[in-house]
């Protein structure tokens, strides 16, 4: 009897525990439980502590409300230019209505996968290979719009669709690599040619500017040199006019210049200027009347005496006479050569002028002395 009572109490206690376990339901965060009462949808349990009617209410499904990521296997797709490409897609979605996700579709993951494949084939089928490879953003937006519109009635929100890879056939990849290599070679050749063109243009411009600057520098140098020569001539001319030299000084300078005229390498015929006699006359008159002319008397501070001037004048006259004699000999030799070659008679050459005779003549002529 006691054993039967103990077993009864144990059975009652076990029933109470089972009833309590079925009546109390604790739902974790980011999960919802769909509850059915006698096989009909009753309510959705939210996270936290929930009470159920034991043996009447039952949990149908436990739905994860977090955002989920599903990677679908590669799918073969044919492009508009009849090329088969393999496309991998990644889908991001979350359940927003657990009751619809439970009752509106039997397997929403499989449904989303098939919907993604069919939509992807429709989109890629209207594009060629090159556009499909470069239009991933456009394909993603189109897939997201179609999937979101369709899965909305299933209580699912598609947040993002990404194309992970588009793999063309191996032969097409080889052709694309060759095409890209040729395109890069062409761009490199174009860039190299443009670089050489720019280099030649810059070099030509630099040479042009250098030539212009060099010519401008030469012009400025010639202008400055001409201005310097003009200034020097003007300074000498002003100094001569300010000094007001006498006639004997000019005659002396003239006699000093005669040997330099006769020393020319290209001088074949030397013509004795008519001013030579006048210069010698002026020099003789200056030497003859040196003591009697007060206006041309040298300054007390001059270091040279009249005898020194006389000696230098005589030396200059002798040098001029020697140069004249040399020219006279060259003229006679040229006349003799012409006479021997043509048979014509040459003109008689003038007698050489002796500086001593010129000096004596000018010193004994009182009229010429008075002129100076």
Tab-separated table of N, CA and C in Angstrom, residues 247-368:
chain	number	residue	atom	x	y	z
A	247	UNK	N	100.910	123.622	-85.559
A	247	UNK	CA	101.184	122.967	-86.838
A	247	UNK	C	102.388	122.047	-86.761
A	248	UNK	N	103.375	122.384	-85.985
A	248	UNK	CA	104.573	121.543	-85.914
A	248	UNK	C	104.291	120.218	-85.213
A	249	UNK	N	103.351	120.229	-84.253
A	249	UNK	CA	102.993	118.970	-83.587
A	249	UNK	C	102.280	118.035	-84.561
A	250	UNK	N	101.379	118.602	-85.378
A	250	UNK	CA	100.685	117.787	-86.365
A	250	UNK	C	101.644	117.238	-87.406
A	251	UNK	N	102.625	118.074	-87.839
A	251	UNK	CA	103.610	117.593	-88.813
A	251	UNK	C	104.469	116.486	-88.226
A	252	UNK	N	104.798	116.636	-86.945
A	252	UNK	CA	105.598	115.590	-86.291
A	252	UNK	C	104.825	114.271	-86.184
A	253	UNK	N	103.566	114.318	-85.832
A	253	UNK	CA	102.747	113.119	-85.769
A	253	UNK	C	102.575	112.501	-87.153
A	254	UNK	N	102.492	113.352	-88.191
A	254	UNK	CA	102.365	112.837	-89.549
A	254	UNK	C	103.609	112.084	-89.969
A	255	UNK	N	104.765	112.606	-89.629
A	255	UNK	CA	106.011	111.923	-89.974
A	255	UNK	C	106.147	110.591	-89.238
A	256	UNK	N	105.654	110.508	-88.004
A	256	UNK	CA	105.710	109.250	-87.268
A	256	UNK	C	104.770	108.192	-87.864
A	257	UNK	N	103.702	108.603	-88.522
A	257	UNK	CA	102.756	107.652	-89.107
A	257	UNK	C	103.197	107.130	-90.462
A	258	UNK	N	104.110	107.814	-91.141
A	258	UNK	CA	104.536	107.383	-92.474
A	258	UNK	C	105.216	106.015	-92.477
A	259	UNK	N	106.128	105.692	-91.552
A	259	UNK	CA	106.732	104.334	-91.588
A	259	UNK	C	105.698	103.235	-91.400
A	260	UNK	N	104.693	103.481	-90.613
A	260	UNK	CA	103.660	102.451	-90.423
A	260	UNK	C	102.853	102.233	-91.692
A	261	UNK	N	102.624	103.290	-92.461
A	261	UNK	CA	101.931	103.142	-93.744
A	261	UNK	C	102.768	102.335	-94.716
A	262	UNK	N	104.091	102.566	-94.716
A	262	UNK	CA	104.971	101.866	-95.660
A	262	UNK	C	105.219	100.424	-95.287
A	263	UNK	N	104.942	100.010	-94.044
A	263	UNK	CA	105.218	98.641	-93.596
A	263	UNK	C	104.108	97.652	-93.936
A	264	UNK	N	103.086	98.036	-94.692
A	264	UNK	CA	102.008	97.113	-95.024
A	264	UNK	C	102.499	95.928	-95.838
A	265	UNK	N	102.033	94.713	-95.515
A	265	UNK	CA	102.453	93.503	-96.224
A	265	UNK	C	101.866	93.440	-97.621
A	266	UNK	N	100.689	94.021	-97.829
A	266	UNK	CA	100.021	93.950	-99.129
A	266	UNK	C	100.283	95.161	-99.996
A	267	UNK	N	101.192	96.033	-99.594
A	267	UNK	CA	101.466	97.255	-100.346
A	267	UNK	C	102.432	96.938	-101.480
A	268	UNK	N	101.962	96.981	-102.677
A	268	UNK	CA	102.802	96.760	-103.858
A	268	UNK	C	103.249	98.070	-104.467
A	269	UNK	N	102.358	99.053	-104.482
A	269	UNK	CA	102.690	100.391	-105.013
A	269	UNK	C	102.338	101.380	-103.937
A	270	UNK	N	103.298	102.228	-103.561
A	270	UNK	CA	103.074	103.200	-102.487
A	270	UNK	C	103.136	104.574	-103.093
A	271	UNK	N	102.066	105.329	-102.980
A	271	UNK	CA	101.992	106.685	-103.527
A	271	UNK	C	102.352	107.663	-102.428
A	272	UNK	N	103.296	108.482	-102.690
A	272	UNK	CA	103.709	109.497	-101.718
A	272	UNK	C	102.675	110.589	-101.705
A	273	UNK	N	102.032	110.852	-100.577
A	273	UNK	CA	100.998	111.880	-100.546
A	273	UNK	C	101.564	113.260	-100.793
A	274	UNK	N	100.692	114.106	-101.324
A	274	UNK	CA	101.127	115.477	-101.619
A	274	UNK	C	101.361	116.275	-100.365
A	275	UNK	N	100.733	115.808	-99.260
A	275	UNK	CA	100.908	116.551	-98.016
A	275	UNK	C	102.276	116.322	-97.383
A	276	UNK	N	103.080	115.368	-97.947
A	276	UNK	CA	104.388	115.093	-97.329
A	276	UNK	C	105.298	116.304	-97.409
A	277	UNK	N	105.301	116.940	-98.570
A	277	UNK	CA	106.172	118.115	-98.747
A	277	UNK	C	105.739	119.245	-97.833
A	278	UNK	N	104.371	119.395	-97.743
A	278	UNK	CA	103.887	120.468	-96.861
A	278	UNK	C	104.212	120.181	-95.412
A	279	UNK	N	104.090	118.881	-95.053
A	279	UNK	CA	104.409	118.548	-93.668
A	279	UNK	C	105.875	118.780	-93.363
A	280	UNK	N	106.731	118.403	-94.327
A	280	UNK	CA	108.158	118.627	-94.111
A	280	UNK	C	108.485	120.115	-94.101
A	281	UNK	N	107.796	120.859	-94.983
A	281	UNK	CA	108.003	122.318	-94.978
A	281	UNK	C	107.594	122.918	-93.647
A	282	UNK	N	106.415	122.410	-93.151
A	282	UNK	CA	105.968	122.931	-91.865
A	282	UNK	C	106.918	122.564	-90.752
A	283	UNK	N	107.467	121.342	-90.831
A	283	UNK	CA	108.405	120.928	-89.787
A	283	UNK	C	109.693	121.741	-89.868
A	284	UNK	N	110.139	121.985	-91.148
A	284	UNK	CA	111.365	122.780	-91.293
A	284	UNK	C	111.159	124.199	-90.823
A	285	UNK	N	109.998	124.771	-91.204
A	285	UNK	CA	109.736	126.134	-90.750
A	285	UNK	C	109.613	126.209	-89.257
A	286	UNK	N	109.016	125.127	-88.683
A	286	UNK	CA	108.890	125.141	-87.223
A	286	UNK	C	110.246	125.057	-86.558
A	287	UNK	N	111.155	124.229	-87.150
A	287	UNK	CA	112.487	124.101	-86.559
A	287	UNK	C	113.318	125.364	-86.791
A	288	UNK	N	113.097	126.024	-87.975
A	288	UNK	CA	113.877	127.239	-88.264
A	288	UNK	C	113.452	128.384	-87.400
A	289	UNK	N	112.154	128.535	-87.212
A	289	UNK	CA	111.665	129.673	-86.424
A	289	UNK	C	111.299	129.304	-85.027
A	290	UNK	N	111.900	128.229	-84.503
A	290	UNK	CA	111.534	127.755	-83.160
A	290	UNK	C	111.904	128.772	-82.098
A	291	UNK	N	113.076	129.429	-82.333
A	291	UNK	CA	113.526	130.356	-81.296
A	291	UNK	C	112.777	131.655	-81.336
A	292	UNK	N	112.235	132.007	-82.564
A	292	UNK	CA	111.603	133.314	-82.679
A	292	UNK	C	110.125	133.304	-82.425
A	293	UNK	N	109.547	132.191	-82.234
A	293	UNK	CA	108.083	132.130	-82.044
A	293	UNK	C	107.765	132.019	-80.575
A	294	UNK	N	107.152	132.982	-80.046
A	294	UNK	CA	106.863	132.989	-78.610
A	294	UNK	C	105.603	132.228	-78.296
A	295	UNK	N	104.665	132.234	-79.263
A	295	UNK	CA	103.388	131.564	-79.009
A	295	UNK	C	103.538	130.060	-78.918
A	296	UNK	N	104.516	129.454	-79.655
A	296	UNK	CA	104.691	128.003	-79.668
A	296	UNK	C	105.823	127.567	-78.779
A	297	UNK	N	106.309	128.434	-77.944
A	297	UNK	CA	107.418	128.072	-77.057
A	297	UNK	C	106.951	127.026	-76.070
A	298	UNK	N	107.760	126.002	-75.813
A	298	UNK	CA	107.358	124.947	-74.869
A	298	UNK	C	107.255	125.474	-73.466
A	299	UNK	N	106.477	124.834	-72.699
A	299	UNK	CA	106.263	125.239	-71.304
A	299	UNK	C	107.533	125.011	-70.504
A	300	UNK	N	107.770	125.813	-69.456
A	300	UNK	CA	108.991	125.658	-68.642
A	300	UNK	C	109.093	124.287	-68.044
A	301	UNK	N	107.926	123.644	-67.733
A	301	UNK	CA	108.009	122.353	-67.079
A	301	UNK	C	108.242	121.212	-68.037
A	302	UNK	N	108.332	121.457	-69.384
A	302	UNK	CA	108.558	120.373	-70.350
A	302	UNK	C	109.975	119.873	-70.216
A	303	UNK	N	110.156	118.579	-70.337
A	303	UNK	CA	111.462	117.957	-70.161
A	303	UNK	C	112.244	117.848	-71.447
A	304	UNK	N	111.581	117.998	-72.561
A	304	UNK	CA	112.257	117.850	-73.843
A	304	UNK	C	112.674	119.217	-74.350
A	305	UNK	N	113.884	119.326	-74.876
A	305	UNK	CA	114.431	120.584	-75.406
A	305	UNK	C	114.223	120.659	-76.896
A	306	UNK	N	114.541	121.764	-77.473
A	306	UNK	CA	114.362	121.943	-78.917
A	306	UNK	C	115.283	121.045	-79.703
A	307	UNK	N	116.480	120.793	-79.149
A	307	UNK	CA	117.405	119.903	-79.858
A	307	UNK	C	116.877	118.478	-79.903
A	308	UNK	N	116.235	118.049	-78.822
A	308	UNK	CA	115.643	116.714	-78.823
A	308	UNK	C	114.536	116.615	-79.849
A	309	UNK	N	113.698	117.643	-79.924
A	309	UNK	CA	112.630	117.651	-80.918
A	309	UNK	C	113.212	117.638	-82.318
A	310	UNK	N	114.296	118.420	-82.499
A	310	UNK	CA	114.936	118.477	-83.820
A	310	UNK	C	115.496	117.118	-84.216
A	311	UNK	N	116.130	116.456	-83.238
A	311	UNK	CA	116.714	115.147	-83.525
A	311	UNK	C	115.627	114.116	-83.855
A	312	UNK	N	114.554	114.092	-83.078
A	312	UNK	CA	113.478	113.142	-83.343
A	312	UNK	C	112.807	113.417	-84.677
A	313	UNK	N	112.670	114.697	-85.019
A	313	UNK	CA	112.078	115.033	-86.318
A	313	UNK	C	112.962	114.563	-87.454
A	314	UNK	N	114.282	114.730	-87.279
A	314	UNK	CA	115.214	114.280	-88.321
A	314	UNK	C	115.156	112.766	-88.472
A	315	UNK	N	115.091	112.053	-87.334
A	315	UNK	CA	114.997	110.595	-87.404
A	315	UNK	C	113.707	110.155	-88.085
A	316	UNK	N	112.612	110.839	-87.781
A	316	UNK	CA	111.341	110.490	-88.423
A	316	UNK	C	111.396	110.766	-89.914
A	317	UNK	N	112.053	111.910	-90.315
A	317	UNK	CA	112.174	112.223	-91.736
A	317	UNK	C	113.020	111.195	-92.452
A	318	UNK	N	114.144	110.766	-91.817
A	318	UNK	CA	114.975	109.733	-92.429
A	318	UNK	C	114.212	108.418	-92.591
A	319	UNK	N	113.430	108.026	-91.578
A	319	UNK	CA	112.651	106.804	-91.699
A	319	UNK	C	111.627	106.903	-92.815
A	320	UNK	N	111.000	108.082	-92.954
A	320	UNK	CA	110.034	108.280	-94.032
A	320	UNK	C	110.716	108.242	-95.385
A	321	UNK	N	111.899	108.853	-95.465
A	321	UNK	CA	112.623	108.835	-96.741
A	321	UNK	C	113.050	107.424	-97.100
A	322	UNK	N	113.477	106.639	-96.082
A	322	UNK	CA	113.877	105.247	-96.349
A	322	UNK	C	112.683	104.442	-96.843
A	323	UNK	N	111.513	104.643	-96.227
A	323	UNK	CA	110.329	103.942	-96.692
A	323	UNK	C	109.953	104.362	-98.095
A	324	UNK	N	110.114	105.667	-98.393
A	324	UNK	CA	109.810	106.151	-99.737
A	324	UNK	C	110.770	105.564	-100.750
A	325	UNK	N	112.086	105.480	-100.393
A	325	UNK	CA	113.067	104.892	-101.293
A	325	UNK	C	112.759	103.427	-101.575
A	326	UNK	N	112.301	102.686	-100.540
A	326	UNK	CA	111.960	101.274	-100.733
A	326	UNK	C	110.771	101.127	-101.668
A	327	UNK	N	109.786	101.956	-101.477
A	327	UNK	CA	108.634	101.929	-102.377
A	327	UNK	C	109.052	102.313	-103.782
A	328	UNK	N	109.972	103.309	-103.918
A	328	UNK	CA	110.458	103.747	-105.235
A	328	UNK	C	111.152	102.591	-105.953
A	329	UNK	N	111.948	101.807	-105.211
A	329	UNK	CA	112.631	100.660	-105.809
A	329	UNK	C	111.614	99.607	-106.262
A	330	UNK	N	110.594	99.369	-105.446
A	330	UNK	CA	109.572	98.407	-105.838
A	330	UNK	C	108.831	98.867	-107.087
A	331	UNK	N	108.558	100.153	-107.205
A	331	UNK	CA	107.885	100.693	-108.398
A	331	UNK	C	108.761	100.527	-109.623
A	332	UNK	N	110.085	100.830	-109.505
A	332	UNK	CA	110.992	100.668	-110.639
A	332	UNK	C	111.051	99.216	-111.087
A	333	UNK	N	111.098	98.295	-110.120
A	333	UNK	CA	111.148	96.875	-110.472
A	333	UNK	C	109.870	96.447	-111.178
A	334	UNK	N	108.723	96.945	-110.701
A	334	UNK	CA	107.462	96.607	-111.358
A	334	UNK	C	107.398	97.167	-112.763
A	335	UNK	N	107.926	98.417	-112.982
A	335	UNK	CA	107.924	99.010	-114.316
A	335	UNK	C	108.837	98.242	-115.249
A	336	UNK	N	109.960	97.817	-114.700
A	336	UNK	CA	110.876	97.046	-115.548
A	336	UNK	C	110.252	95.728	-115.962
A	337	UNK	N	109.549	95.097	-115.065
A	337	UNK	CA	108.888	93.833	-115.402
A	337	UNK	C	107.811	94.051	-116.449
A	338	UNK	N	107.040	95.136	-116.307
A	338	UNK	CA	105.989	95.422	-117.277
A	338	UNK	C	106.584	95.747	-118.633
A	339	UNK	N	107.705	96.520	-118.651
A	339	UNK	CA	108.359	96.889	-119.911
A	339	UNK	C	108.905	95.669	-120.634
A	340	UNK	N	109.509	94.771	-119.876
A	340	UNK	CA	110.071	93.578	-120.494
A	340	UNK	C	108.996	92.649	-121.030
A	341	UNK	N	107.801	92.646	-120.409
A	341	UNK	CA	106.742	91.748	-120.846
A	341	UNK	C	105.922	92.316	-121.977
A	342	UNK	N	105.652	93.632	-121.996
A	342	UNK	CA	104.776	94.237	-122.996
A	342	UNK	C	105.514	95.052	-124.028
A	343	UNK	N	106.718	95.467	-123.753
A	343	UNK	CA	107.484	96.256	-124.714
A	343	UNK	C	107.196	97.711	-124.634
A	344	UNK	N	106.256	98.169	-123.744
A	344	UNK	CA	105.930	99.588	-123.615
A	344	UNK	C	106.938	100.272	-122.751
A	345	UNK	N	107.141	101.519	-123.013
A	345	UNK	CA	108.062	102.313	-122.238
A	345	UNK	C	107.395	102.797	-120.980
A	346	UNK	N	108.080	102.662	-119.867
A	346	UNK	CA	107.538	103.133	-118.604
A	346	UNK	C	107.807	104.586	-118.390
A	347	UNK	N	107.063	105.175	-117.492
A	347	UNK	CA	107.241	106.582	-117.157
A	347	UNK	C	108.470	106.755	-116.310
A	348	UNK	N	109.135	107.853	-116.434
A	348	UNK	CA	110.338	108.075	-115.583
A	348	UNK	C	109.927	108.232	-114.145
A	349	UNK	N	110.624	107.524	-113.307
A	349	UNK	CA	110.314	107.579	-111.878
A	349	UNK	C	110.854	108.846	-111.276
A	350	UNK	N	110.152	109.372	-110.320
A	350	UNK	CA	110.649	110.606	-109.678
A	350	UNK	C	111.864	110.287	-108.847
A	351	UNK	N	112.628	111.353	-108.700
A	351	UNK	CA	113.840	111.205	-107.905
A	351	UNK	C	113.472	111.049	-106.441
A	352	UNK	N	114.190	110.221	-105.740
A	352	UNK	CA	113.909	110.063	-104.307
A	352	UNK	C	114.138	111.338	-103.539
A	353	UNK	N	113.314	111.542	-102.573
A	353	UNK	CA	113.357	112.768	-101.775
A	353	UNK	C	114.273	112.532	-100.603
A	354	UNK	N	115.218	113.383	-100.423
A	354	UNK	CA	116.150	113.272	-99.301
A	354	UNK	C	115.650	114.116	-98.149
A	355	UNK	N	115.591	113.566	-96.992
A	355	UNK	CA	115.123	114.373	-95.865
A	355	UNK	C	116.048	115.523	-95.532
A	356	UNK	N	117.339	115.352	-95.767
A	356	UNK	CA	118.267	116.453	-95.466
A	356	UNK	C	118.028	117.635	-96.380
A	357	UNK	N	117.774	117.282	-97.712
A	357	UNK	CA	117.518	118.380	-98.654
A	357	UNK	C	116.233	119.107	-98.305
A	358	UNK	N	115.239	118.316	-97.896
A	358	UNK	CA	113.982	118.963	-97.512
A	358	UNK	C	114.167	119.860	-96.318
A	359	UNK	N	114.925	119.383	-95.341
A	359	UNK	CA	115.168	120.188	-94.153
A	359	UNK	C	115.964	121.430	-94.483
A	360	UNK	N	116.988	121.267	-95.367
A	360	UNK	CA	117.799	122.443	-95.731
A	360	UNK	C	116.984	123.450	-96.485
A	361	UNK	N	116.092	122.895	-97.386
A	361	UNK	CA	115.296	123.817	-98.209
A	361	UNK	C	114.319	124.602	-97.376
A	362	UNK	N	113.703	123.884	-96.414
A	362	UNK	CA	112.720	124.600	-95.599
A	362	UNK	C	113.395	125.567	-94.645
A	363	UNK	N	114.639	125.239	-94.241
A	363	UNK	CA	115.317	126.150	-93.297
A	363	UNK	C	115.852	127.379	-93.978
A	364	UNK	N	116.205	127.292	-95.294
A	364	UNK	CA	116.752	128.452	-96.002
A	364	UNK	C	115.694	129.299	-96.641
A	365	UNK	N	114.445	128.827	-96.649
A	365	UNK	CA	113.386	129.605	-97.291
A	365	UNK	C	112.727	130.457	-96.242
A	366	UNK	N	112.995	131.803	-96.266
A	366	UNK	CA	112.406	132.653	-95.222
A	366	UNK	C	110.927	132.784	-95.360
A	367	UNK	N	110.403	132.709	-96.613
A	367	UNK	CA	108.952	132.838	-96.771
A	367	UNK	C	108.184	131.703	-96.121
A	368	UNK	N	108.697	130.450	-96.284
A	368	UNK	CA	108.026	129.296	-95.696
A	368	UNK	C	108.128	129.340	-94.199
